[in-house]
Amino acid sequence: DSGVTQTPKHLITATGQRVTLRCSPRSGDLSVYWYQQSLDQGLQFLIQYYNGEERAKGNILERFSAQQFPDLHSELNLSSLELGDSALYFCASSVDIAGGSTYEQYFGPGTRLTVT
Amino acid sequence: DQQVKQNSPSLSVQEGRISILNCDYTNSMFDYFLWYKKYPAEGPTFLISISSIKDKNEDGRFTVFLNKSAKHLSLHIVPSQPGDSAVYFCAASYQGAQKLVFGQGTRLTINP
């Protein structure tokens, strides 16, 4: 158990809909990262938040957004869903000093999103 | 642009023998490398890492080797055990990168 929790575990929804994925980082971790894994591919970095502020963006679509709340949990919002958005979405957390580098990240169990 | 590549999608090894998983990278800025292990229906689990100032790091049955000139790293598992059967991801990062760049994974199967 990494200490990172994600809900829900599975989500099935229809095209055009909007969903919210939730992540709680390990106790003490200030950084939260979101990754997408499609069809046995590698993990693709989406976005990072550090202590409530967006720090880095990867290949995140404009239809997707995220935020980190004062209690450090994070939500990833996916809207106008398309079939191709079906994937595993992982959240990870790490201990970063302000302005520090990203090294070991600890991953949650993921949310499997199926868009029909 | 695939900056981290794992060219072998799968690898099958007999129990007790050595498993060698390979990873190549193209970005010279990478200075930290990690291996993650992933079981089905679970998130990736951190296994071992290595900084670019080293060429080897060992932790129990797991050893990671880094060849900076060849931009290549490998993970050795000795001896291989059935519980090692999983997908292994190589990842890389650098100072200030704020993210990990992952390879596509190698599925390791340990046969009894």
CSV table of C-alpha atoms in Angstrom, one decimal:
chain,number,residue,atom,x,y,z
A,1,ASP,CA,0.0,0.0,0.0
A,2,SER,CA,1.6,3.2,-1.2
A,3,GLY,CA,-0.6,5.5,1.0
A,4,VAL,CA,-2.0,7.2,-2.1
A,5,THR,CA,-5.8,6.7,-2.5
A,6,GLN,CA,-7.9,7.1,-5.6
A,7,THR,CA,-11.6,7.0,-6.1
A,8,PRO,CA,-13.5,5.6,-7.8
A,9,LYS,CA,-11.8,2.4,-8.8
A,10,HIS,CA,-13.9,2.0,-11.9
A,11,LEU,CA,-16.0,4.5,-13.9
A,12,ILE,CA,-18.2,3.8,-16.9
A,13,THR,CA,-19.8,6.7,-18.7
A,14,ALA,CA,-21.0,7.8,-22.1
A,15,THR,CA,-19.5,10.1,-24.6
A,16,GLY,CA,-20.0,13.7,-24.0
A,17,GLN,CA,-20.3,13.3,-20.3
A,18,ARG,CA,-18.1,14.8,-17.5
A,19,VAL,CA,-16.5,12.9,-14.7
A,20,THR,CA,-14.3,13.8,-11.7
A,21,LEU,CA,-11.5,11.6,-10.4
A,22,ARG,CA,-10.3,12.0,-6.9
A,23,CYS,CA,-6.9,11.5,-5.3
A,24,SER,CA,-5.5,11.8,-1.8
A,25,PRO,CA,-1.7,11.9,-1.5
A,26,ARG,CA,0.4,10.2,1.1
A,27,SER,CA,0.5,12.0,4.4
A,28,GLY,CA,3.1,14.8,4.2
A,29,ASP,CA,3.4,14.9,0.4
A,30,LEU,CA,2.8,18.3,-1.1
A,31,SER,CA,3.0,17.3,-4.8
A,32,VAL,CA,0.3,15.5,-6.7
A,33,TYR,CA,0.8,14.2,-10.3
A,34,TRP,CA,-1.7,12.8,-12.7
A,35,TYR,CA,-0.8,10.3,-15.4
A,36,GLN,CA,-2.8,8.6,-18.1
A,37,GLN,CA,-2.1,5.0,-19.3
A,38,SER,CA,-3.9,3.9,-22.4
A,39,LEU,CA,-3.9,0.3,-23.8
A,40,ASP,CA,-0.8,-1.1,-22.3
A,41,GLN,CA,1.2,2.0,-23.2
A,42,GLY,CA,3.5,3.8,-20.9
A,43,LEU,CA,2.3,6.4,-18.4
A,44,GLN,CA,1.8,9.8,-19.9
A,45,PHE,CA,2.2,12.8,-17.6
A,46,LEU,CA,-0.8,15.1,-17.5
A,47,ILE,CA,-0.3,17.7,-14.8
A,48,GLN,CA,1.4,18.4,-11.4
A,49,TYR,CA,0.2,20.4,-8.5
A,50,TYR,CA,2.4,21.5,-5.6
A,51,ASN,CA,0.8,22.8,-2.4
A,52,GLY,CA,-2.3,23.9,-4.2
A,53,GLU,CA,-0.7,25.5,-7.2
A,54,GLU,CA,-0.2,24.2,-10.7
A,55,ARG,CA,3.5,23.5,-11.3
A,56,ALA,CA,3.9,21.6,-14.5
A,57,LYS,CA,1.7,20.6,-17.5
A,58,GLY,CA,2.2,17.7,-19.8
A,59,ASN,CA,0.1,16.4,-22.6
A,60,ILE,CA,-3.2,17.4,-21.0
A,61,LEU,CA,-6.1,18.1,-23.3
A,62,GLU,CA,-8.1,21.4,-22.9
A,63,ARG,CA,-11.1,19.3,-22.0
A,64,PHE,CA,-9.3,18.1,-18.9
A,65,SER,CA,-8.5,20.2,-15.8
A,66,ALA,CA,-7.3,19.6,-12.3
A,67,GLN,CA,-7.0,21.3,-9.0
A,68,GLN,CA,-5.5,20.7,-5.6
A,69,PHE,CA,-7.4,21.7,-2.5
A,70,PRO,CA,-6.2,23.1,0.8
A,71,ASP,CA,-6.2,19.6,2.4
A,72,LEU,CA,-3.9,18.6,-0.5
A,73,HIS,CA,-6.3,16.2,-2.2
A,74,SER,CA,-6.6,16.6,-5.9
A,75,GLU,CA,-9.4,16.2,-8.5
A,76,LEU,CA,-9.0,15.6,-12.2
A,77,ASN,CA,-12.0,16.7,-14.2
A,78,LEU,CA,-12.6,15.2,-17.7
A,79,SER,CA,-15.3,16.7,-19.8
A,80,SER,CA,-16.9,16.2,-23.2
A,81,LEU,CA,-15.6,12.6,-23.0
A,82,GLU,CA,-14.7,10.8,-26.1
A,83,LEU,CA,-14.1,7.0,-26.7
A,84,GLY,CA,-10.4,7.6,-26.8
A,85,ASP,CA,-10.4,8.9,-23.3
A,86,SER,CA,-10.9,5.4,-22.0
A,87,ALA,CA,-7.8,4.7,-20.0
A,88,LEU,CA,-6.3,4.1,-16.6
A,89,TYR,CA,-5.7,7.4,-14.7
A,90,PHE,CA,-3.1,7.3,-12.0
A,91,CYS,CA,-2.4,9.8,-9.3
A,92,ALA,CA,1.0,9.9,-7.7
A,93,SER,CA,2.5,12.0,-4.9
A,94,SER,CA,5.9,12.9,-3.7
A,95,VAL,CA,7.8,14.9,-1.1
A,96,ASP,CA,9.2,17.9,-2.9
A,97,ILE,CA,11.0,20.8,-1.4
A,98,ALA,CA,9.8,24.1,-2.9
A,99,GLY,CA,11.5,24.4,-6.3
A,100,GLY,CA,13.0,21.0,-5.9
A,101,SER,CA,13.2,18.1,-8.4
A,102,THR,CA,10.8,15.3,-8.9
A,103,TYR,CA,12.3,12.0,-8.0
A,104,GLU,CA,10.5,9.0,-6.4
A,105,GLN,CA,6.8,9.2,-6.8
A,106,TYR,CA,4.3,6.9,-5.1
A,107,PHE,CA,1.3,5.9,-7.1
A,108,GLY,CA,-2.3,5.2,-6.2
A,109,PRO,CA,-4.2,2.1,-7.6
A,110,GLY,CA,-5.7,4.1,-10.4
A,111,THR,CA,-9.1,4.7,-11.8
A,112,ARG,CA,-10.2,2.8,-14.8
A,113,LEU,CA,-12.4,5.0,-17.0
A,114,THR,CA,-14.5,3.4,-19.8
A,115,VAL,CA,-16.3,5.7,-22.2
A,116,THR,CA,-19.0,4.0,-24.2
B,1,ASP,CA,9.0,11.8,-29.3
B,2,GLN,CA,9.7,8.7,-27.2
B,3,GLN,CA,12.5,9.9,-24.9
B,4,VAL,CA,12.6,6.7,-22.9
B,5,LYS,CA,12.3,3.4,-24.7
B,6,GLN,CA,11.9,-0.1,-23.6
B,7,ASN,CA,12.3,-2.1,-26.8
B,8,SER,CA,11.3,-5.5,-25.4
B,9,PRO,CA,7.5,-5.7,-24.8
B,10,SER,CA,7.9,-9.0,-23.1
B,11,LEU,CA,10.6,-11.3,-21.5
B,12,SER,CA,10.3,-14.8,-20.2
B,13,VAL,CA,12.8,-16.2,-17.7
B,14,GLN,CA,13.1,-19.4,-15.8
B,15,GLU,CA,12.8,-19.2,-12.0
B,16,GLY,CA,16.2,-18.9,-10.3
B,17,ARG,CA,17.9,-17.4,-13.4
B,18,ILE,CA,18.8,-13.8,-14.0
B,19,SER,CA,16.3,-11.4,-15.5
B,20,ILE,CA,17.7,-8.4,-17.4
B,21,LEU,CA,15.4,-5.6,-18.5
B,22,ASN,CA,16.7,-2.9,-20.7
B,23,CYS,CA,15.9,0.8,-21.2
B,24,ASP,CA,17.3,3.4,-23.5
B,25,TYR,CA,16.9,7.2,-23.4
B,26,THR,CA,17.6,10.0,-25.7
B,27,ASN,CA,17.5,13.2,-23.5
B,28,SER,CA,21.0,14.0,-22.2
B,29,MET,CA,19.4,16.2,-19.5
B,30,PHE,CA,18.1,13.2,-17.6
B,31,ASP,CA,20.1,12.7,-14.4
B,32,TYR,CA,17.9,10.4,-12.4
B,33,PHE,CA,16.4,7.0,-13.4
B,34,LEU,CA,13.9,4.8,-11.7
B,35,TRP,CA,12.4,1.4,-12.2
B,36,TYR,CA,8.8,0.7,-11.3
B,37,LYS,CA,7.0,-2.6,-11.1
B,38,LYS,CA,3.3,-2.9,-11.9
B,39,TYR,CA,0.9,-5.8,-11.1
B,40,PRO,CA,-2.5,-5.9,-12.9
B,41,ALA,CA,-5.1,-3.7,-11.3
B,42,GLU,CA,-2.6,-2.0,-9.1
B,43,GLY,CA,-0.6,1.2,-9.5
B,44,PRO,CA,3.1,1.2,-10.3
B,45,THR,CA,5.4,0.5,-7.3
B,46,PHE,CA,8.8,2.1,-6.9
B,47,LEU,CA,11.5,-0.5,-7.1
B,48,ILE,CA,15.0,1.1,-7.4
B,49,SER,CA,16.6,4.2,-8.7
B,50,ILE,CA,20.0,5.5,-9.7
B,51,SER,CA,21.5,8.9,-10.0
B,52,SER,CA,23.7,9.8,-13.0
B,53,ILE,CA,26.7,10.3,-10.8
B,54,LYS,CA,26.7,6.5,-10.2
B,55,ASP,CA,26.9,3.6,-12.6
B,56,LYS,CA,25.4,1.0,-10.3
B,57,ASN,CA,23.0,0.7,-7.5
B,58,GLU,CA,22.0,-2.5,-5.7
B,59,ASP,CA,19.1,-3.4,-3.4
B,60,GLY,CA,18.8,-7.0,-2.5
B,61,ARG,CA,18.1,-9.1,-5.6
B,62,PHE,CA,17.8,-5.9,-7.7
B,63,THR,CA,20.6,-4.1,-9.4
B,64,VAL,CA,20.4,-1.2,-11.8
B,65,PHE,CA,23.3,-0.4,-14.1
B,66,LEU,CA,23.7,3.0,-15.9
B,67,ASN,CA,25.8,3.5,-19.0
B,68,LYS,CA,25.7,7.3,-19.6
B,69,SER,CA,27.8,7.2,-22.8
B,70,ALA,CA,25.4,4.7,-24.3
B,71,LYS,CA,22.3,6.3,-22.8
B,72,HIS,CA,21.3,2.9,-21.6
B,73,LEU,CA,20.3,1.4,-18.3
B,74,SER,CA,19.4,-2.1,-17.2
B,75,LEU,CA,17.7,-3.8,-14.3
B,76,HIS,CA,19.0,-7.1,-13.2
B,77,ILE,CA,17.0,-9.4,-11.0
B,78,VAL,CA,18.9,-12.3,-9.4
B,79,PRO,CA,17.6,-14.9,-8.7
B,80,SER,CA,14.2,-14.4,-10.4
B,81,GLN,CA,11.2,-15.5,-8.5
B,82,PRO,CA,7.6,-16.2,-9.6
B,83,GLY,CA,6.4,-13.1,-7.7
B,84,ASP,CA,8.6,-11.0,-10.0
B,85,SER,CA,6.2,-11.6,-12.8
B,86,ALA,CA,4.8,-8.1,-13.6
B,87,VAL,CA,5.2,-5.2,-16.0
B,88,TYR,CA,8.4,-3.2,-15.4
B,89,PHE,CA,8.6,0.5,-16.3
B,90,CYS,CA,11.7,2.5,-16.7
B,91,ALA,CA,11.4,6.2,-15.9
B,92,ALA,CA,13.7,9.2,-16.1
B,93,SER,CA,13.8,12.7,-14.8
B,94,TYR,CA,16.1,15.7,-14.4
B,95,GLN,CA,16.7,18.6,-12.1
B,96,GLY,CA,13.6,20.8,-12.2
B,97,ALA,CA,11.7,18.6,-14.6
B,98,GLN,CA,8.7,18.2,-12.2
B,99,LYS,CA,7.7,15.0,-13.9
B,100,LEU,CA,8.8,11.4,-14.7
B,101,VAL,CA,9.1,10.3,-18.3
B,102,PHE,CA,8.1,6.6,-18.6
B,103,GLY,CA,9.0,3.9,-21.1
B,104,GLN,CA,6.3,1.7,-22.4
B,105,GLY,CA,7.0,-1.2,-20.1
B,106,THR,CA,8.3,-4.8,-20.4
B,107,ARG,CA,6.1,-7.7,-19.3
B,108,LEU,CA,8.3,-10.1,-17.3
B,109,THR,CA,7.1,-13.7,-16.9
B,110,ILE,CA,9.0,-16.0,-14.5
B,111,ASN,CA,8.4,-19.6,-15.4
B,112,PRO,CA,8.6,-22.3,-12.6
